[in-house]
Amino acid sequence: MSNVVLVGSQWGDEGKGKIVDLLTARCDMVVRYQGGNNAGHTLVVDNKQYIFHLIPSGILYDNKKCLISNGVALDPIILIEEIEKLAGQGIKLTPKRFGLSDKAHVIMPYHKALDLARESQSGDFRIGTTGRGIGPCYEDKSARVGIRVIDLLDADRLTDKLYIVLKEKNILLNYLYGSDIIEIDPIVETYLSYGKKLAPFITDTSAEIASAMSSGKKILFEGAQGTHLDIDHGTYPFVTSSNPTSGGACTGAGIGPTKIDHVVGIVKSYTTRVGAGPFITELTDETGQHFQKKGSEFGATTGRIRRCGWLDMVLVNDAVRLNGFSSLAITKLDILSGIKTIKICTAYKCGAEILKIRPACLNKLAECEPVYEEFPGWNESLSSIRSKDKLPANAVNYLNAISRISGVPISILSVGPDRNETILLSDPFI
Ligand code: IMP
């Protein structure tokens, strides 16, 4: 199989960066298809930590091509910072190694200003966004007034577009939110300079992908946030503004659905969430703190502490349906060591009703209570284990339960943050 899509099955932060890194070793090209620098992947390689927000973490391999495709909301400031930081760590990006879609939409200063202003004035209705301007950027894309990467290469076009857009944005910023207005000239100058820096990398990524496909290359498509942050299928409105689900790989990278051979769903062994919104299996007790501390559950992007709870298979099963997972990658299994009894939520109880599918209505969801299956835990540390048959019997039992409840086989197990702390049961590329 040549084309694999990787999607988080929960609310993001499933440990995707590490799985991307692992699968990158088995492919030729990695494509990031949605989201922006609201995401963050932390990777540990040879005890060295790398944090990526935009560039696919596959960039750590020198013989793979990494692409940021059209579906991404791109903040050029962050991208340039990442390119420079990598250069400082001895990794020099060239167009042979990295490409950026000419059609990706650009996060502009007014997007960030609007994101922050809205959040600060929304009281109980705030989403808890990352404040990176993601929502306002995608809004402009849909409203057909967005600035695309290609516009950063053309002074006249950028000026004309900004002239129209800023008229409206400044009214919103100044009259509605009491923020400073944004002048056109400094932005044109600054964003053209970004365009100049990024120009060597700007390309038609869909065409590059097609050409890689026709020469038989193996390609990994990497979503950013998880399924339940999807704008269509997530816990709306507490979602991001794009489609992390596998269909988003088609629109976000410019490929047809018939080209996808395998979809890997990443399932963290427990659940976490950042920002506001319902979380049925949330734990505010010692076990929640165990996940938070042992699992280092704070955001790579915002540093916010992640809310933690038991594994919720209602969420995972929704993700199985929405993405068509072919296999699962189970992450952070090692974090469960030391818990006496482990719970998995298999359904929601809402009054007299037992629900197997998450309801769309958040008020109804707020009334739901988790129905749990319990499993005996284990005390052994898992991080040095490299084959499934060496795992404690109770850990295997837990994994088998995930497969049984989801109906999807497990291909990858992660038992620690390092690249080596992984058990590959089957290769999604084969
Ligand atoms: P936005 O994407 O910044 O607009 O934020 C919308 C919601 O998605 C907020 O609840 C964020 O906390 C959440 N979110 C965005 N990106 C990530 C991510 O990479 N991991 C987890 N949550 C995220």
PDB file of N, CA and C in Angstrom, residues 339-415:
ATOM      1  N   ILE A 339      -1.832   1.766  37.619  1.00  0.00           N
ATOM      2  CA  ILE A 339      -3.245   2.026  37.958  1.00  0.00           C
ATOM      3  C   ILE A 339      -3.909   0.677  38.272  1.00  0.00           C
ATOM      4  N   LYS A 340      -4.570   0.608  39.417  1.00  0.00           N
ATOM      5  CA  LYS A 340      -5.072  -0.697  39.882  1.00  0.00           C
ATOM      6  C   LYS A 340      -6.192  -1.236  38.974  1.00  0.00           C
ATOM      7  N   THR A 341      -7.192  -0.386  38.755  1.00  0.00           N
ATOM      8  CA  THR A 341      -8.294  -0.806  37.885  1.00  0.00           C
ATOM      9  C   THR A 341      -8.459   0.241  36.796  1.00  0.00           C
ATOM     10  N   ILE A 342      -8.476  -0.226  35.564  1.00  0.00           N
ATOM     11  CA  ILE A 342      -8.568   0.707  34.421  1.00  0.00           C
ATOM     12  C   ILE A 342      -9.983   0.617  33.844  1.00  0.00           C
ATOM     13  N   LYS A 343     -10.516   1.776  33.474  1.00  0.00           N
ATOM     14  CA  LYS A 343     -11.886   1.773  32.932  1.00  0.00           C
ATOM     15  C   LYS A 343     -11.900   2.205  31.471  1.00  0.00           C
ATOM     16  N   ILE A 344     -12.823   1.610  30.730  1.00  0.00           N
ATOM     17  CA  ILE A 344     -13.074   2.039  29.347  1.00  0.00           C
ATOM     18  C   ILE A 344     -14.559   2.377  29.265  1.00  0.00           C
ATOM     19  N   CYS A 345     -14.872   3.541  28.726  1.00  0.00           N
ATOM     20  CA  CYS A 345     -16.277   3.916  28.549  1.00  0.00           C
ATOM     21  C   CYS A 345     -16.778   3.286  27.253  1.00  0.00           C
ATOM     22  N   THR A 346     -17.856   2.513  27.353  1.00  0.00           N
ATOM     23  CA  THR A 346     -18.364   1.806  26.167  1.00  0.00           C
ATOM     24  C   THR A 346     -19.685   2.369  25.665  1.00  0.00           C
ATOM     25  N   ALA A 347     -20.329   3.211  26.493  1.00  0.00           N
ATOM     26  CA  ALA A 347     -21.616   3.797  26.089  1.00  0.00           C
ATOM     27  C   ALA A 347     -21.896   4.989  26.993  1.00  0.00           C
ATOM     28  N   TYR A 348     -22.871   5.799  26.605  1.00  0.00           N
ATOM     29  CA  TYR A 348     -23.300   6.903  27.469  1.00  0.00           C
ATOM     30  C   TYR A 348     -24.708   6.592  27.969  1.00  0.00           C
ATOM     31  N   LYS A 349     -24.931   6.906  29.235  1.00  0.00           N
ATOM     32  CA  LYS A 349     -26.284   6.760  29.781  1.00  0.00           C
ATOM     33  C   LYS A 349     -26.893   8.148  29.852  1.00  0.00           C
ATOM     34  N   CYS A 350     -28.034   8.304  29.192  1.00  0.00           N
ATOM     35  CA  CYS A 350     -28.684   9.616  29.198  1.00  0.00           C
ATOM     36  C   CYS A 350     -30.126   9.383  29.634  1.00  0.00           C
ATOM     37  N   GLY A 351     -30.439   9.646  30.907  1.00  0.00           N
ATOM     38  CA  GLY A 351     -31.751   9.271  31.446  1.00  0.00           C
ATOM     39  C   GLY A 351     -31.887   7.765  31.349  1.00  0.00           C
ATOM     40  N   ALA A 352     -32.989   7.339  30.672  1.00  0.00           N
ATOM     41  CA  ALA A 352     -33.200   5.894  30.539  1.00  0.00           C
ATOM     42  C   ALA A 352     -32.522   5.347  29.284  1.00  0.00           C
ATOM     43  N   GLU A 353     -31.995   6.238  28.484  1.00  0.00           N
ATOM     44  CA  GLU A 353     -31.415   5.812  27.196  1.00  0.00           C
ATOM     45  C   GLU A 353     -29.955   5.393  27.338  1.00  0.00           C
ATOM     46  N   ILE A 354     -29.562   4.368  26.596  1.00  0.00           N
ATOM     47  CA  ILE A 354     -28.133   4.015  26.498  1.00  0.00           C
ATOM     48  C   ILE A 354     -27.695   4.370  25.075  1.00  0.00           C
ATOM     49  N   LEU A 355     -26.723   5.264  24.967  1.00  0.00           N
ATOM     50  CA  LEU A 355     -26.294   5.738  23.648  1.00  0.00           C
ATOM     51  C   LEU A 355     -24.944   5.141  23.285  1.00  0.00           C
ATOM     52  N   LYS A 356     -24.825   4.701  22.053  1.00  0.00           N
ATOM     53  CA  LYS A 356     -23.537   4.176  21.560  1.00  0.00           C
ATOM     54  C   LYS A 356     -22.874   5.187  20.628  1.00  0.00           C
ATOM     55  N   ILE A 357     -23.630   6.241  20.300  1.00  0.00           N
ATOM     56  CA  ILE A 357     -23.106   7.275  19.396  1.00  0.00           C
ATOM     57  C   ILE A 357     -23.240   8.616  20.105  1.00  0.00           C
ATOM     58  N   ARG A 358     -22.212   9.446  20.011  1.00  0.00           N
ATOM     59  CA  ARG A 358     -22.257  10.738  20.698  1.00  0.00           C
ATOM     60  C   ARG A 358     -23.358  11.612  20.099  1.00  0.00           C
ATOM     61  N   PRO A 359     -24.277  12.142  20.941  1.00  0.00           N
ATOM     62  CA  PRO A 359     -25.345  12.980  20.391  1.00  0.00           C
ATOM     63  C   PRO A 359     -24.801  14.330  19.911  1.00  0.00           C
ATOM     64  N   ALA A 360     -25.456  14.906  18.888  1.00  0.00           N
ATOM     65  CA  ALA A 360     -24.998  16.196  18.348  1.00  0.00           C
ATOM     66  C   ALA A 360     -25.301  17.331  19.320  1.00  0.00           C
ATOM     67  N   CYS A 361     -26.402  17.167  20.072  1.00  0.00           N
ATOM     68  CA  CYS A 361     -26.836  18.258  20.956  1.00  0.00           C
ATOM     69  C   CYS A 361     -25.957  18.287  22.220  1.00  0.00           C
ATOM     70  N   LEU A 362     -25.272  19.407  22.417  1.00  0.00           N
ATOM     71  CA  LEU A 362     -24.348  19.473  23.552  1.00  0.00           C
ATOM     72  C   LEU A 362     -25.071  19.479  24.895  1.00  0.00           C
ATOM     73  N   ASN A 363     -26.318  19.985  24.917  1.00  0.00           N
ATOM     74  CA  ASN A 363     -27.066  19.954  26.178  1.00  0.00           C
ATOM     75  C   ASN A 363     -27.368  18.508  26.565  1.00  0.00           C
ATOM     76  N   LYS A 364     -27.734  17.721  25.554  1.00  0.00           N
ATOM     77  CA  LYS A 364     -27.998  16.300  25.814  1.00  0.00           C
ATOM     78  C   LYS A 364     -26.693  15.608  26.233  1.00  0.00           C
ATOM     79  N   LEU A 365     -25.618  15.957  25.544  1.00  0.00           N
ATOM     80  CA  LEU A 365     -24.319  15.352  25.870  1.00  0.00           C
ATOM     81  C   LEU A 365     -23.918  15.664  27.313  1.00  0.00           C
ATOM     82  N   ALA A 366     -24.226  16.895  27.735  1.00  0.00           N
ATOM     83  CA  ALA A 366     -23.862  17.302  29.097  1.00  0.00           C
ATOM     84  C   ALA A 366     -24.598  16.459  30.139  1.00  0.00           C
ATOM     85  N   GLU A 367     -25.752  15.901  29.750  1.00  0.00           N
ATOM     86  CA  GLU A 367     -26.522  15.075  30.703  1.00  0.00           C
ATOM     87  C   GLU A 367     -26.055  13.626  30.715  1.00  0.00           C
ATOM     88  N   CYS A 368     -25.181  13.280  29.776  1.00  0.00           N
ATOM     89  CA  CYS A 368     -24.765  11.871  29.658  1.00  0.00           C
ATOM     90  C   CYS A 368     -23.787  11.493  30.765  1.00  0.00           C
ATOM     91  N   GLU A 369     -23.882  10.240  31.159  1.00  0.00           N
ATOM     92  CA  GLU A 369     -22.890   9.698  32.096  1.00  0.00           C
ATOM     93  C   GLU A 369     -22.210   8.500  31.469  1.00  0.00           C
ATOM     94  N   PRO A 370     -20.939   8.293  31.793  1.00  0.00           N
ATOM     95  CA  PRO A 370     -20.245   7.178  31.150  1.00  0.00           C
ATOM     96  C   PRO A 370     -20.683   5.820  31.695  1.00  0.00           C
ATOM     97  N   VAL A 371     -20.788   4.848  30.790  1.00  0.00           N
ATOM     98  CA  VAL A 371     -20.980   3.454  31.210  1.00  0.00           C
ATOM     99  C   VAL A 371     -19.622   2.790  31.033  1.00  0.00           C
ATOM    100  N   TYR A 372     -19.082   2.230  32.117  1.00  0.00           N
ATOM    101  CA  TYR A 372     -17.714   1.712  32.056  1.00  0.00           C
ATOM    102  C   TYR A 372     -17.639   0.190  32.076  1.00  0.00           C
ATOM    103  N   GLU A 373     -16.620  -0.330  31.374  1.00  0.00           N
ATOM    104  CA  GLU A 373     -16.171  -1.712  31.582  1.00  0.00           C
ATOM    105  C   GLU A 373     -14.865  -1.588  32.361  1.00  0.00           C
ATOM    106  N   GLU A 374     -14.653  -2.464  33.340  1.00  0.00           N
ATOM    107  CA  GLU A 374     -13.426  -2.347  34.145  1.00  0.00           C
ATOM    108  C   GLU A 374     -12.437  -3.450  33.814  1.00  0.00           C
ATOM    109  N   PHE A 375     -11.169  -3.101  33.915  1.00  0.00           N
ATOM    110  CA  PHE A 375     -10.084  -4.040  33.587  1.00  0.00           C
ATOM    111  C   PHE A 375      -9.015  -3.977  34.667  1.00  0.00           C
ATOM    112  N   PRO A 376      -8.476  -5.129  35.061  1.00  0.00           N
ATOM    113  CA  PRO A 376      -7.384  -5.081  36.049  1.00  0.00           C
ATOM    114  C   PRO A 376      -6.146  -4.442  35.429  1.00  0.00           C
ATOM    115  N   GLY A 377      -5.452  -3.600  36.213  1.00  0.00           N
ATOM    116  CA  GLY A 377      -4.268  -2.914  35.700  1.00  0.00           C
ATOM    117  C   GLY A 377      -2.999  -3.736  35.872  1.00  0.00           C
ATOM    118  N   TRP A 378      -1.861  -3.115  35.699  1.00  0.00           N
ATOM    119  CA  TRP A 378      -0.547  -3.760  35.845  1.00  0.00           C
ATOM    120  C   TRP A 378       0.427  -2.746  36.425  1.00  0.00           C
ATOM    121  N   ASN A 379       1.471  -3.259  37.054  1.00  0.00           N
ATOM    122  CA  ASN A 379       2.455  -2.357  37.680  1.00  0.00           C
ATOM    123  C   ASN A 379       3.748  -2.232  36.891  1.00  0.00           C
ATOM    124  N   GLU A 380       4.017  -3.225  36.050  1.00  0.00           N
ATOM    125  CA  GLU A 380       5.302  -3.250  35.336  1.00  0.00           C
ATOM    126  C   GLU A 380       5.463  -2.032  34.437  1.00  0.00           C
ATOM    127  N   SER A 381       6.709  -1.556  34.331  1.00  0.00           N
ATOM    128  CA  SER A 381       6.990  -0.500  33.359  1.00  0.00           C
ATOM    129  C   SER A 381       7.033  -1.164  31.970  1.00  0.00           C
ATOM    130  N   LEU A 382       6.493  -0.485  30.961  1.00  0.00           N
ATOM    131  CA  LEU A 382       6.413  -1.104  29.627  1.00  0.00           C
ATOM    132  C   LEU A 382       7.487  -0.600  28.676  1.00  0.00           C
ATOM    133  N   SER A 383       8.205   0.438  29.096  1.00  0.00           N
ATOM    134  CA  SER A 383       8.997   1.158  28.089  1.00  0.00           C
ATOM    135  C   SER A 383      10.136   0.361  27.459  1.00  0.00           C
ATOM    136  N   SER A 384      10.583  -0.714  28.133  1.00  0.00           N
ATOM    137  CA  SER A 384      11.669  -1.472  27.495  1.00  0.00           C
ATOM    138  C   SER A 384      11.134  -2.668  26.698  1.00  0.00           C
ATOM    139  N   ILE A 385       9.812  -2.838  26.674  1.00  0.00           N
ATOM    140  CA  ILE A 385       9.240  -4.010  25.977  1.00  0.00           C
ATOM    141  C   ILE A 385       9.125  -3.724  24.476  1.00  0.00           C
ATOM    142  N   ARG A 386       9.538  -4.692  23.656  1.00  0.00           N
ATOM    143  CA  ARG A 386       9.546  -4.482  22.207  1.00  0.00           C
ATOM    144  C   ARG A 386       8.710  -5.507  21.435  1.00  0.00           C
ATOM    145  N   SER A 387       7.994  -6.394  22.175  1.00  0.00           N
ATOM    146  CA  SER A 387       7.082  -7.283  21.439  1.00  0.00           C
ATOM    147  C   SER A 387       5.822  -7.498  22.280  1.00  0.00           C
ATOM    148  N   LYS A 388       4.715  -7.676  21.572  1.00  0.00           N
ATOM    149  CA  LYS A 388       3.418  -7.731  22.263  1.00  0.00           C
ATOM    150  C   LYS A 388       3.375  -8.889  23.259  1.00  0.00           C
ATOM    151  N   ASP A 389       4.019 -10.026  22.903  1.00  0.00           N
ATOM    152  CA  ASP A 389       3.925 -11.182  23.798  1.00  0.00           C
ATOM    153  C   ASP A 389       4.732 -11.018  25.086  1.00  0.00           C
ATOM    154  N   LYS A 390       5.540  -9.954  25.165  1.00  0.00           N
ATOM    155  CA  LYS A 390       6.293  -9.704  26.418  1.00  0.00           C
ATOM    156  C   LYS A 390       5.512  -8.735  27.331  1.00  0.00           C
ATOM    157  N   LEU A 391       4.400  -8.219  26.831  1.00  0.00           N
ATOM    158  CA  LEU A 391       3.618  -7.278  27.656  1.00  0.00           C
ATOM    159  C   LEU A 391       2.928  -8.025  28.789  1.00  0.00           C
ATOM    160  N   PRO A 392       2.669  -7.374  29.927  1.00  0.00           N
ATOM    161  CA  PRO A 392       1.897  -8.039  30.978  1.00  0.00           C
ATOM    162  C   PRO A 392       0.530  -8.480  30.431  1.00  0.00           C
ATOM    163  N   ALA A 393       0.039  -9.618  30.930  1.00  0.00           N
ATOM    164  CA  ALA A 393      -1.224 -10.177  30.407  1.00  0.00           C
ATOM    165  C   ALA A 393      -2.365  -9.149  30.506  1.00  0.00           C
ATOM    166  N   ASN A 394      -2.357  -8.350  31.576  1.00  0.00           N
ATOM    167  CA  ASN A 394      -3.463  -7.391  31.726  1.00  0.00           C
ATOM    168  C   ASN A 394      -3.386  -6.262  30.695  1.00  0.00           C
ATOM    169  N   ALA A 395      -2.165  -5.935  30.268  1.00  0.00           N
ATOM    170  CA  ALA A 395      -2.027  -4.912  29.219  1.00  0.00           C
ATOM    171  C   ALA A 395      -2.548  -5.464  27.891  1.00  0.00           C
ATOM    172  N   VAL A 396      -2.233  -6.736  27.625  1.00  0.00           N
ATOM    173  CA  VAL A 396      -2.718  -7.371  26.386  1.00  0.00           C
ATOM    174  C   VAL A 396      -4.248  -7.434  26.412  1.00  0.00           C
ATOM    175  N   ASN A 397      -4.768  -7.758  27.585  1.00  0.00           N
ATOM    176  CA  ASN A 397      -6.213  -7.833  27.751  1.00  0.00           C
ATOM    177  C   ASN A 397      -6.877  -6.482  27.433  1.00  0.00           C
ATOM    178  N   TYR A 398      -6.226  -5.412  27.903  1.00  0.00           N
ATOM    179  CA  TYR A 398      -6.739  -4.044  27.662  1.00  0.00           C
ATOM    180  C   TYR A 398      -6.720  -3.732  26.160  1.00  0.00           C
ATOM    181  N   LEU A 399      -5.613  -4.081  25.520  1.00  0.00           N
ATOM    182  CA  LEU A 399      -5.488  -3.832  24.078  1.00  0.00           C
ATOM    183  C   LEU A 399      -6.523  -4.633  23.290  1.00  0.00           C
ATOM    184  N   ASN A 400      -6.689  -5.910  23.697  1.00  0.00           N
ATOM    185  CA  ASN A 400      -7.674  -6.744  22.997  1.00  0.00           C
ATOM    186  C   ASN A 400      -9.075  -6.157  23.136  1.00  0.00           C
ATOM    187  N   ALA A 401      -9.335  -5.539  24.302  1.00  0.00           N
ATOM    188  CA  ALA A 401     -10.657  -4.931  24.508  1.00  0.00           C
ATOM    189  C   ALA A 401     -10.862  -3.767  23.529  1.00  0.00           C
ATOM    190  N   ILE A 402      -9.807  -2.977  23.327  1.00  0.00           N
ATOM    191  CA  ILE A 402      -9.929  -1.840  22.394  1.00  0.00           C
ATOM    192  C   ILE A 402     -10.247  -2.347  20.981  1.00  0.00           C
ATOM    193  N   SER A 403      -9.550  -3.407  20.587  1.00  0.00           N
ATOM    194  CA  SER A 403      -9.788  -3.977  19.258  1.00  0.00           C
ATOM    195  C   SER A 403     -11.184  -4.578  19.142  1.00  0.00           C
ATOM    196  N   ARG A 404     -11.580  -5.267  20.206  1.00  0.00           N
ATOM    197  CA  ARG A 404     -12.911  -5.901  20.186  1.00  0.00           C
ATOM    198  C   ARG A 404     -14.008  -4.843  20.090  1.00  0.00           C
ATOM    199  N   ILE A 405     -13.898  -3.793  20.921  1.00  0.00           N
ATOM    200  CA  ILE A 405     -14.965  -2.787  20.970  1.00  0.00           C
ATOM    201  C   ILE A 405     -14.995  -1.957  19.678  1.00  0.00           C
ATOM    202  N   SER A 406     -13.831  -1.706  19.102  1.00  0.00           N
ATOM    203  CA  SER A 406     -13.791  -0.878  17.881  1.00  0.00           C
ATOM    204  C   SER A 406     -13.972  -1.703  16.616  1.00  0.00           C
ATOM    205  N   GLY A 407     -13.662  -2.991  16.705  1.00  0.00           N
ATOM    206  CA  GLY A 407     -13.721  -3.835  15.499  1.00  0.00           C
ATOM    207  C   GLY A 407     -12.558  -3.557  14.544  1.00  0.00           C
ATOM    208  N   VAL A 408     -11.495  -2.936  15.050  1.00  0.00           N
ATOM    209  CA  VAL A 408     -10.363  -2.583  14.176  1.00  0.00           C
ATOM    210  C   VAL A 408      -9.077  -3.186  14.758  1.00  0.00           C
ATOM    211  N   PRO A 409      -8.253  -3.806  13.912  1.00  0.00           N
ATOM    212  CA  PRO A 409      -6.997  -4.380  14.433  1.00  0.00           C
ATOM    213  C   PRO A 409      -5.980  -3.300  14.801  1.00  0.00           C
ATOM    214  N   ILE A 410      -5.065  -3.671  15.696  1.00  0.00           N
ATOM    215  CA  ILE A 410      -4.027  -2.721  16.109  1.00  0.00           C
ATOM    216  C   ILE A 410      -2.764  -2.983  15.282  1.00  0.00           C
ATOM    217  N   SER A 411      -2.208  -1.919  14.712  1.00  0.00           N
ATOM    218  CA  SER A 411      -0.972  -2.096  13.930  1.00  0.00           C
ATOM    219  C   SER A 411       0.262  -1.611  14.691  1.00  0.00           C
ATOM    220  N   ILE A 412       0.066  -0.618  15.575  1.00  0.00           N
ATOM    221  CA  ILE A 412       1.234  -0.004  16.232  1.00  0.00           C
ATOM    222  C   ILE A 412       0.937   0.216  17.714  1.00  0.00           C
ATOM    223  N   LEU A 413       1.939  -0.050  18.547  1.00  0.00           N
ATOM    224  CA  LEU A 413       1.810   0.226  19.986  1.00  0.00           C
ATOM    225  C   LEU A 413       2.954   1.127  20.407  1.00  0.00           C
ATOM    226  N   SER A 414       2.642   2.179  21.135  1.00  0.00           N
ATOM    227  CA  SER A 414       3.712   3.047  21.618  1.00  0.00           C
ATOM    228  C   SER A 414       3.789   2.911  23.136  1.00  0.00           C
ATOM    229  N   VAL A 415       5.003   2.636  23.618  1.00  0.00           N
ATOM    230  CA  VAL A 415       5.173   2.380  25.058  1.00  0.00           C
ATOM    231  C   VAL A 415       6.133   3.380  25.705  1.00  0.00           C
TER     232      VAL A 415
END
